Backbone as numpy.savetxt, mean C-alpha at the origin, in Angstrom:
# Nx Ny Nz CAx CAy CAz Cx Cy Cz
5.38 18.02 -4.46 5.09 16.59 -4.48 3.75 16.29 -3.82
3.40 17.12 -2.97 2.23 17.10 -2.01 0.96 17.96 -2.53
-0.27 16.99 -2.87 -1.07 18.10 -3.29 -1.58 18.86 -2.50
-1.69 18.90 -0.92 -1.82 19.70 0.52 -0.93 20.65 0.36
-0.51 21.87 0.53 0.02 22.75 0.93 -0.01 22.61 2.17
1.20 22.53 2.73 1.63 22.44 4.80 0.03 22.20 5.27
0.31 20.60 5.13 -0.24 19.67 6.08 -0.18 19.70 7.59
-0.91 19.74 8.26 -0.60 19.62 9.88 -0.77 18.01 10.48
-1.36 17.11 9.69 -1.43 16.44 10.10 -1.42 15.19 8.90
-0.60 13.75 9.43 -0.68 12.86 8.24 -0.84 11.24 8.98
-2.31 10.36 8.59 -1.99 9.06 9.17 -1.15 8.25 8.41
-0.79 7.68 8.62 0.09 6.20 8.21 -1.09 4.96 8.28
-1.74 4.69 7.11 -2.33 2.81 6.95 -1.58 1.71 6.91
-0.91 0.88 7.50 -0.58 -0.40 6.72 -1.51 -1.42 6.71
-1.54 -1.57 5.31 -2.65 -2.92 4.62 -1.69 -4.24 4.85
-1.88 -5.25 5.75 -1.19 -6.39 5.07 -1.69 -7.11 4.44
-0.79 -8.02 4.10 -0.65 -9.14 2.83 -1.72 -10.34 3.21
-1.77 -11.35 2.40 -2.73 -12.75 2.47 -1.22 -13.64 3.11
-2.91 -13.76 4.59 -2.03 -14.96 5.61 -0.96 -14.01 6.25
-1.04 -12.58 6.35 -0.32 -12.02 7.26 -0.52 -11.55 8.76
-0.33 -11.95 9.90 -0.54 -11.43 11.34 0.20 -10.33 10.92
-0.58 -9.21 11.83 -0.28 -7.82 12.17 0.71 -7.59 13.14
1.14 -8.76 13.69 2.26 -8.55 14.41 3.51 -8.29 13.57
3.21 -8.67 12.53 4.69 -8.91 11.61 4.57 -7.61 10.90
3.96 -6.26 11.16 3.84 -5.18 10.62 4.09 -4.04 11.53
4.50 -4.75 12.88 4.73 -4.28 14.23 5.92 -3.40 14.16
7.22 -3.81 14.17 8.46 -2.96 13.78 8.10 -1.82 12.85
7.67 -2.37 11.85 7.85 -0.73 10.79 6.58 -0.01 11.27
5.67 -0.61 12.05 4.59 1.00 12.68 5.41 1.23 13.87
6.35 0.56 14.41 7.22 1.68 14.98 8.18 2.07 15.05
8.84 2.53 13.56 9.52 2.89 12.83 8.78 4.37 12.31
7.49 3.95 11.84 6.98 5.35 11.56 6.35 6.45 12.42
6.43 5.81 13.54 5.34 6.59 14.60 6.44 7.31 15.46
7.84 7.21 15.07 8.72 8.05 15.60 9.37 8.90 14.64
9.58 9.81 14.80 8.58 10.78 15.78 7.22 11.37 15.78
6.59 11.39 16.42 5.35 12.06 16.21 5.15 13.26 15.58
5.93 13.89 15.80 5.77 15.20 14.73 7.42 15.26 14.48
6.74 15.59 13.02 7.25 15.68 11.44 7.15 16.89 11.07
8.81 17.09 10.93 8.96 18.14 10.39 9.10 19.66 10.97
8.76 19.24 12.14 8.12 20.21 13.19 6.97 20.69 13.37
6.12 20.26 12.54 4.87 21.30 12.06 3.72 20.44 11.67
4.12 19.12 11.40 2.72 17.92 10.69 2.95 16.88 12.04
1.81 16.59 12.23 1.74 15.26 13.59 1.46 13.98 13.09
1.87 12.91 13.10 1.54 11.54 12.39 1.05 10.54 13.61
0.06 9.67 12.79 -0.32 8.74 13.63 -0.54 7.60 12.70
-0.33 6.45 13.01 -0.14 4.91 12.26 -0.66 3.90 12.82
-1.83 3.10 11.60 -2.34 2.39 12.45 -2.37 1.36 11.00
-3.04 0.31 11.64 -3.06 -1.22 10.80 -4.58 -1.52 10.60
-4.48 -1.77 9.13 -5.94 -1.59 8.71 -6.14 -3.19 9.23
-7.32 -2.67 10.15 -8.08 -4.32 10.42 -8.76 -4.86 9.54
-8.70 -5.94 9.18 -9.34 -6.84 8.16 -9.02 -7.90 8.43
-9.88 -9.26 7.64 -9.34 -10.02 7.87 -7.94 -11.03 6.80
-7.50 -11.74 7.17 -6.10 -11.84 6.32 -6.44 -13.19 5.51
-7.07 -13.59 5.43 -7.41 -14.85 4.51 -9.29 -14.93 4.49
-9.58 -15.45 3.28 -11.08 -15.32 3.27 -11.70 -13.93 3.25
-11.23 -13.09 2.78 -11.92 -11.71 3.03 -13.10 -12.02 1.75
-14.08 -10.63 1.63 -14.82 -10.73 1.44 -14.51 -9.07 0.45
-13.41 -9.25 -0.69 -12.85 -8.43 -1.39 -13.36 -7.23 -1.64
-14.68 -6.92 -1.84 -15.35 -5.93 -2.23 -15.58 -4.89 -1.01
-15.77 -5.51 0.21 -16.16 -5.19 1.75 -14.41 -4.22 2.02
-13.53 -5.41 2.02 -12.29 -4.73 2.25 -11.85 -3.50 1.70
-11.87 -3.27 0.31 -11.98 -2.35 -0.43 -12.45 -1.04 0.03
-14.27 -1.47 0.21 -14.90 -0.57 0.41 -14.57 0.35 1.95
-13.53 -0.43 2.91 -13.92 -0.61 4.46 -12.69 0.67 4.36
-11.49 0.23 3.28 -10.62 0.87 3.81 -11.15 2.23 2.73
-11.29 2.19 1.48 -11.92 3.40 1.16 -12.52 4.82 1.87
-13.35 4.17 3.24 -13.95 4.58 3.88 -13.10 5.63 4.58
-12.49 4.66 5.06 -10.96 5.27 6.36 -10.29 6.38 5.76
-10.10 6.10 4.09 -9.13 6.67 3.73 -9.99 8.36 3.67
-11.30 8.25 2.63 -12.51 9.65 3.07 -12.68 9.87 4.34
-13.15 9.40 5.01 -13.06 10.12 6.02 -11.67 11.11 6.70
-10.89 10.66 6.41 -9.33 11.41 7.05 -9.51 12.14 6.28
-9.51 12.29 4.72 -9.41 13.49 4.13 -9.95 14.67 4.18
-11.25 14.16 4.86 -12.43 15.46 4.88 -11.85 15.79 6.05
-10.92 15.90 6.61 -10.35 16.54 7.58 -9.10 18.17 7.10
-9.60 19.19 7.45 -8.64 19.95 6.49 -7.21 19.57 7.11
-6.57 19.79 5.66 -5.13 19.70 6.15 -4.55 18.79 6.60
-5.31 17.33 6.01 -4.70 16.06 6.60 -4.14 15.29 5.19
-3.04 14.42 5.75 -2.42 13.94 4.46 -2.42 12.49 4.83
-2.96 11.64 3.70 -2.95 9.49 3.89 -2.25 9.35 3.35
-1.19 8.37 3.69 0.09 7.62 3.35 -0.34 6.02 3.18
-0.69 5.35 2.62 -1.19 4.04 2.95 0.27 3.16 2.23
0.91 1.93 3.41 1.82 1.47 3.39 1.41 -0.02 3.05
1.94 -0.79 2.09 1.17 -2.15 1.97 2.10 -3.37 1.70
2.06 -4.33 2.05 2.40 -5.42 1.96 2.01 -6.73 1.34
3.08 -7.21 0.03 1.87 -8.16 -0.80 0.60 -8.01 -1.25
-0.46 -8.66 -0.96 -1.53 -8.69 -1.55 -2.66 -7.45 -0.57
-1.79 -6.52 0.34 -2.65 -5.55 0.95 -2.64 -4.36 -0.12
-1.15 -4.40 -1.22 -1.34 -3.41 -2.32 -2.47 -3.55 -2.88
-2.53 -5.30 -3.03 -4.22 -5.14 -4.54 -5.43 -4.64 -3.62
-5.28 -4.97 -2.28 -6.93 -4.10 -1.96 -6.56 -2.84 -2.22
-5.67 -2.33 -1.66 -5.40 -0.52 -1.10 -5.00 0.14 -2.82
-4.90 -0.54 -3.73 -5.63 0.19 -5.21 -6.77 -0.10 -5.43
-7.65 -0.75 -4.88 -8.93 -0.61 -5.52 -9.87 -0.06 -4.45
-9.34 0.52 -3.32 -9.97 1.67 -2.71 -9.52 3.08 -2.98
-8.07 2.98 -3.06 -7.47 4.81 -3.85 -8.22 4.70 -4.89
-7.93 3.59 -5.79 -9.02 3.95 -7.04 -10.46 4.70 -7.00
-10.91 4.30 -5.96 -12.38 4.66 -5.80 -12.37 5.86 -5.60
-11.90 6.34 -4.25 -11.30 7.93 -3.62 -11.07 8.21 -4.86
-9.87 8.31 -5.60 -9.79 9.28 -6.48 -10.75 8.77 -8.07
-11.49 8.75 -8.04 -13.05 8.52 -8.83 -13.67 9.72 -8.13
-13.96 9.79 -6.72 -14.81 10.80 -6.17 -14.42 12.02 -6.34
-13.27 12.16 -6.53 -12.56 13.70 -6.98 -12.31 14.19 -8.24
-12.96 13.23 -9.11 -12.73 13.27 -10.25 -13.05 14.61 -10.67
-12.04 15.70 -11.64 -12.79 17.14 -11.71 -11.79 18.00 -10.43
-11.63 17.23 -9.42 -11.40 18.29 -8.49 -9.72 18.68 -8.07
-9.17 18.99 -7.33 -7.98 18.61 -6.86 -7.51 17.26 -6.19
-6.28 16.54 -6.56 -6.11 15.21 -6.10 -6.34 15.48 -4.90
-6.50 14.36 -4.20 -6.36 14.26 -2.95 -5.33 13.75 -2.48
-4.81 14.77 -0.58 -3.35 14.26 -0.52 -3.25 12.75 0.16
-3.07 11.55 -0.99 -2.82 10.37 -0.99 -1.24 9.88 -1.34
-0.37 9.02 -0.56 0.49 8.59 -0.95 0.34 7.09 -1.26
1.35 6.31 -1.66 1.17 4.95 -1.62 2.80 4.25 -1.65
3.07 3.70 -0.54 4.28 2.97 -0.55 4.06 1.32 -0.57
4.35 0.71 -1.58 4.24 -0.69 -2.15 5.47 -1.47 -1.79
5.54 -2.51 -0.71 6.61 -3.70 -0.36 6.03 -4.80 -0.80
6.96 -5.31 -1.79 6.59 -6.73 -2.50 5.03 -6.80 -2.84
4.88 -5.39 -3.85 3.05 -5.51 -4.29 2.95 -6.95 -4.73
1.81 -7.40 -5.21 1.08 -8.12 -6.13 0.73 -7.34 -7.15
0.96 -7.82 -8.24 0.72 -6.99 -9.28 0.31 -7.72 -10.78
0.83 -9.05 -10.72 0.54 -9.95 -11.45 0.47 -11.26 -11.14
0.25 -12.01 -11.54 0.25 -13.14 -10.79 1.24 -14.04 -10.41
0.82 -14.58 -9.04 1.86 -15.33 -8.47 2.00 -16.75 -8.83
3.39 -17.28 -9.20 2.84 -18.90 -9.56 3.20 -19.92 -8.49
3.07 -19.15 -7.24 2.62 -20.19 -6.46 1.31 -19.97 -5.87
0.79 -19.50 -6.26 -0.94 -18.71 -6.33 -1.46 -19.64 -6.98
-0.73 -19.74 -8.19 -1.57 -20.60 -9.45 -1.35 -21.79 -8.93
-0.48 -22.86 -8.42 -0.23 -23.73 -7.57 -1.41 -23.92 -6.38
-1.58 -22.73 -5.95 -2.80 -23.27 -4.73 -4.12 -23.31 -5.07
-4.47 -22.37 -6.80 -5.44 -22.25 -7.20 -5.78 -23.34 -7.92
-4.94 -24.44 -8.89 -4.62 -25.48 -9.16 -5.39 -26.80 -8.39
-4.95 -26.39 -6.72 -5.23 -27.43 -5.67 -6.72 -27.02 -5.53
-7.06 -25.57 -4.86 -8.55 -25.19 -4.50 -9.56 -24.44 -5.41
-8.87 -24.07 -6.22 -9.86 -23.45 -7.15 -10.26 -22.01 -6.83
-11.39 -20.96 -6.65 -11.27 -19.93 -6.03 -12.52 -20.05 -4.92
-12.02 -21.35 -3.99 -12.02 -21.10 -2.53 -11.79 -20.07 -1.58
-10.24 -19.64 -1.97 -9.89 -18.58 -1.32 -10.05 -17.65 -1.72
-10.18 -16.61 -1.97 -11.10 -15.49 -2.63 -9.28 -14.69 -3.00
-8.52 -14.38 -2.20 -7.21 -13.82 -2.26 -6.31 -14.49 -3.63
-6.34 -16.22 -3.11 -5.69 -16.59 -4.15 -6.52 -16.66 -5.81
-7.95 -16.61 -5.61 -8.44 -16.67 -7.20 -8.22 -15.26 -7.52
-7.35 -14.70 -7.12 -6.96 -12.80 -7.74 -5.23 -13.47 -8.37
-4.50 -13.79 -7.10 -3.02 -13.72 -7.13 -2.89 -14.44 -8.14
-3.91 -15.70 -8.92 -3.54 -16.81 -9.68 -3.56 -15.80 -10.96
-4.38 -14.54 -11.38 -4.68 -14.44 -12.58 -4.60 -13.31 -12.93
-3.60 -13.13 -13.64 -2.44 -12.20 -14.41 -3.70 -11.03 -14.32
-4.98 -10.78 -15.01 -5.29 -9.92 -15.17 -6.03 -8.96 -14.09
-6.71 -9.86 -13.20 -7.47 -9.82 -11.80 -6.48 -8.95 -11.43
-4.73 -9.67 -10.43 -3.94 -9.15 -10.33 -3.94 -7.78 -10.26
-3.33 -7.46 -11.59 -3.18 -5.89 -12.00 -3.78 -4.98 -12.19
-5.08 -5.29 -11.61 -6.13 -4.11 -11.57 -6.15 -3.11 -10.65
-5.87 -2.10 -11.24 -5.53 -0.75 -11.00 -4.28 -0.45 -10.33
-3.05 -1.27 -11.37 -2.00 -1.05 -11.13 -1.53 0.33 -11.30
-1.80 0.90 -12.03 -1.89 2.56 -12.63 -2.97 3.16 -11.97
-2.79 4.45 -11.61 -4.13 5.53 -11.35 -4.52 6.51 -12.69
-5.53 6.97 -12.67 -5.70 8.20 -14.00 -5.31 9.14 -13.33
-5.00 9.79 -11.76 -4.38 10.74 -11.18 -3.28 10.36 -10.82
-2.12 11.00 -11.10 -0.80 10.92 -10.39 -0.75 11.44 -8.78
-0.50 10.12 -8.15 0.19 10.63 -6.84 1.51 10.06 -6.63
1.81 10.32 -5.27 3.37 9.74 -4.89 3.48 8.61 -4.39
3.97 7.50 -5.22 4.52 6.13 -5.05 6.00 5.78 -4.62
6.08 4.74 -3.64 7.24 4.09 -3.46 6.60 3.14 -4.01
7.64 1.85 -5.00 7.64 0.62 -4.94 8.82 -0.23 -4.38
9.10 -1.25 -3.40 10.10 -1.49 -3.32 9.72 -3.00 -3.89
10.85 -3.48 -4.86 10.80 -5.09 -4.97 11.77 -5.90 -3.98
11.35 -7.23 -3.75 12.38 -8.12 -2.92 13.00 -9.35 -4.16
14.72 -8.60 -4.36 15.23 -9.62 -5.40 15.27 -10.72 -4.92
14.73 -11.84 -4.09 15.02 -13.04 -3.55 13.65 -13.23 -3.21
12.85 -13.08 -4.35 11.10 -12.99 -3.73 10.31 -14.62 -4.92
9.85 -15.71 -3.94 9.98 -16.97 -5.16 7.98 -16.75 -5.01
7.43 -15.85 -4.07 6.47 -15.81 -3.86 5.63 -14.80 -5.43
5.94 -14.08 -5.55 5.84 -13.06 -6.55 6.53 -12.79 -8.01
5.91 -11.85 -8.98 7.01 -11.55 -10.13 6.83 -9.73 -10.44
8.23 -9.44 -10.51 7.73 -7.97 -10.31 7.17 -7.73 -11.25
6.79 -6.03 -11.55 6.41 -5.77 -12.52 6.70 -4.22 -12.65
7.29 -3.47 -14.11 8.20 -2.63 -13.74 7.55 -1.50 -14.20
6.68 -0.17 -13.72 6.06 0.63 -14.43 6.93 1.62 -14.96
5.88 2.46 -16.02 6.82 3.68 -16.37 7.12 4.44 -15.67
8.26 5.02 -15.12 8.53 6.21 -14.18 7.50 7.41 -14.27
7.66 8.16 -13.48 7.17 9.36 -14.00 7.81 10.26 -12.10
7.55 11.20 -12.63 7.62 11.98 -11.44 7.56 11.85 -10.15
6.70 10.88 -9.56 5.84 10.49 -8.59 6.26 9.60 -8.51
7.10 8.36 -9.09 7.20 7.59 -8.61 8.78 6.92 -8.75
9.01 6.07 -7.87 10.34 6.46 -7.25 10.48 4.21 -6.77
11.03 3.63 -7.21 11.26 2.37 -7.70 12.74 1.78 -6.80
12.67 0.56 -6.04 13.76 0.08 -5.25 13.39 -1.37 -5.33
15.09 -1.73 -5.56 15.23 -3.08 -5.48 15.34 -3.58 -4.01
15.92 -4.43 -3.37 16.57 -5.20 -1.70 16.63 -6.30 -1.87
17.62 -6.48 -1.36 18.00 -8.14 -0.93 17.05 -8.03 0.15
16.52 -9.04 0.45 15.37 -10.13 0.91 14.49 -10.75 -0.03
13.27 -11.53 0.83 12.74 -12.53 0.48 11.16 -11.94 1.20
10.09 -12.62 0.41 9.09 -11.76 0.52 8.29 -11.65 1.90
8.98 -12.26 2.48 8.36 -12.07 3.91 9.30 -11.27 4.64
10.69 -11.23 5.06 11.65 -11.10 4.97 11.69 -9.26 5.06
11.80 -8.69 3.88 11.58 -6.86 3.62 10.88 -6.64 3.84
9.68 -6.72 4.73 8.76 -6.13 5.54 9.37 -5.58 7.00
10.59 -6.79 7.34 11.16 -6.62 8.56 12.56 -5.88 8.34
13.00 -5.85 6.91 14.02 -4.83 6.78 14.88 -3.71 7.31
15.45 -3.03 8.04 15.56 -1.87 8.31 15.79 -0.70 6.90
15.90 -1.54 6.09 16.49 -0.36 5.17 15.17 -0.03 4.73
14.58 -0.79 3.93 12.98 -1.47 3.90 12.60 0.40 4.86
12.47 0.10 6.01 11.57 0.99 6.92 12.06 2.66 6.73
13.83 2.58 6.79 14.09 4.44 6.24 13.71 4.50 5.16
13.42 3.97 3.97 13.12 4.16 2.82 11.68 4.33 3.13
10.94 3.74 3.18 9.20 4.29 3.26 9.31 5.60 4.10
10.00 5.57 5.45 9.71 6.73 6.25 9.93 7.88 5.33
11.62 7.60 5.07 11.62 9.27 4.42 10.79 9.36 3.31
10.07 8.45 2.45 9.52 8.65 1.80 8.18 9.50 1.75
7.55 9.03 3.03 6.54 9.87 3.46 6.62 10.95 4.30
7.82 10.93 5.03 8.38 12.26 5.46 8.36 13.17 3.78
9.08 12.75 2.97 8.95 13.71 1.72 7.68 14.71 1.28
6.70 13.55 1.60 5.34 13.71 1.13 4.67 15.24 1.74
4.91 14.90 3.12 4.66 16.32 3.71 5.66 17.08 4.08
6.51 17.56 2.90 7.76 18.26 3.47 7.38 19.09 2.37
């Protein structure tokens, strides 16, 4: 499942969502940061991609976490897990996208991606605020429009995906890809703010990325 062969080492990203404090991403980084070593043999460390949560400056974000994500890799034997929330999925695909552009030709790189309540198409209460401001907010002129949205909902490289949806989610509309190998699909009761704070929500990503480097 892992394109690393015995990893020694793996960070944990969480991207959050539009209009999310990082406090509210607090429980599940420490959920994942126990235990520190995994597996016996890989060491993890988890951190929260700083950005800012409304008004970003989309292309910057992209590029910022892109960055984070190359740099760890050029580390031998290190494995990125990037964990996202809402509208932190649509940045954190259009920086994997990029990363794996640079490898194009080569071996994937070991990237995971666990998705809570992505954005993936548009939200219609997005279209509701886009309605009111127009694309003021740079976040909502994406969430309003179906196609913006879903850009680079798919990779041309297969890696390992969680998606989890929230059936009680009035914020979002899912969207259901083709399976394949790699990727591995969950429903939950909650609400889209709500399964971020989950517990089930949190064993499910962990072991998920426990998988990754196992």
């Amino acid at each position: 499942m892992n394109p690393v062969k015995n990893p020694t080492k793996q960070t944990v990203i969480l991207v959050p969502g539009f209009c999310e404090p990082r406090p509210l991403l607090w429980p599940l980084r420490l959920t994942l940061r126990s235990p520190a070593v995994v597996n016996g043999h890989c060491t993890r460390k988890v951190r929260i991609f700083k950005d800012r949560i409304v008004f970003r400056d989309l292309e910057n974000s992209a590029s910022k976490l892109r960055q984070q994500i190359e740099s760890l890799l050029k580390e031998p034997n290190h494995s990125v897990a990037i964990v996202t929330h809402s509208f932190g999925d649509w940045v954190a695909r259009q920086a994997i996208s990029r990363v794996l552009q640079d490898f194009e030709g080569r071996d994937a790189p070991a990237i995971s991606l666990a998705s809570i309540a992505p954005i993936m198409t548009a939200s219609p209460i997005a279209r509701g605020l886009h309605w009111l401001g127009g694309d003021v907010i740079s976040e909502v002129a994406v969430m309003s429009n179906a196609s913006r949205a879903s850009t680079n909902v798919t990779f041309d490289v297969a890696i390992p995906r969680l998606i989890v949806w929230a059936n009680v989610d009035v914020w979002i509309r899912t969207m259901e890809l083709e399976g394949n190998a790699l990727l591995e699909i969950q429903h939950i009761w909650a609400s889209h703010l709500s399964i971020v704070l989950h517990p089930r929500v949190h064993r499910s990503v962990k072991k998920f990325i426990n998988g990754v480097i196992a």
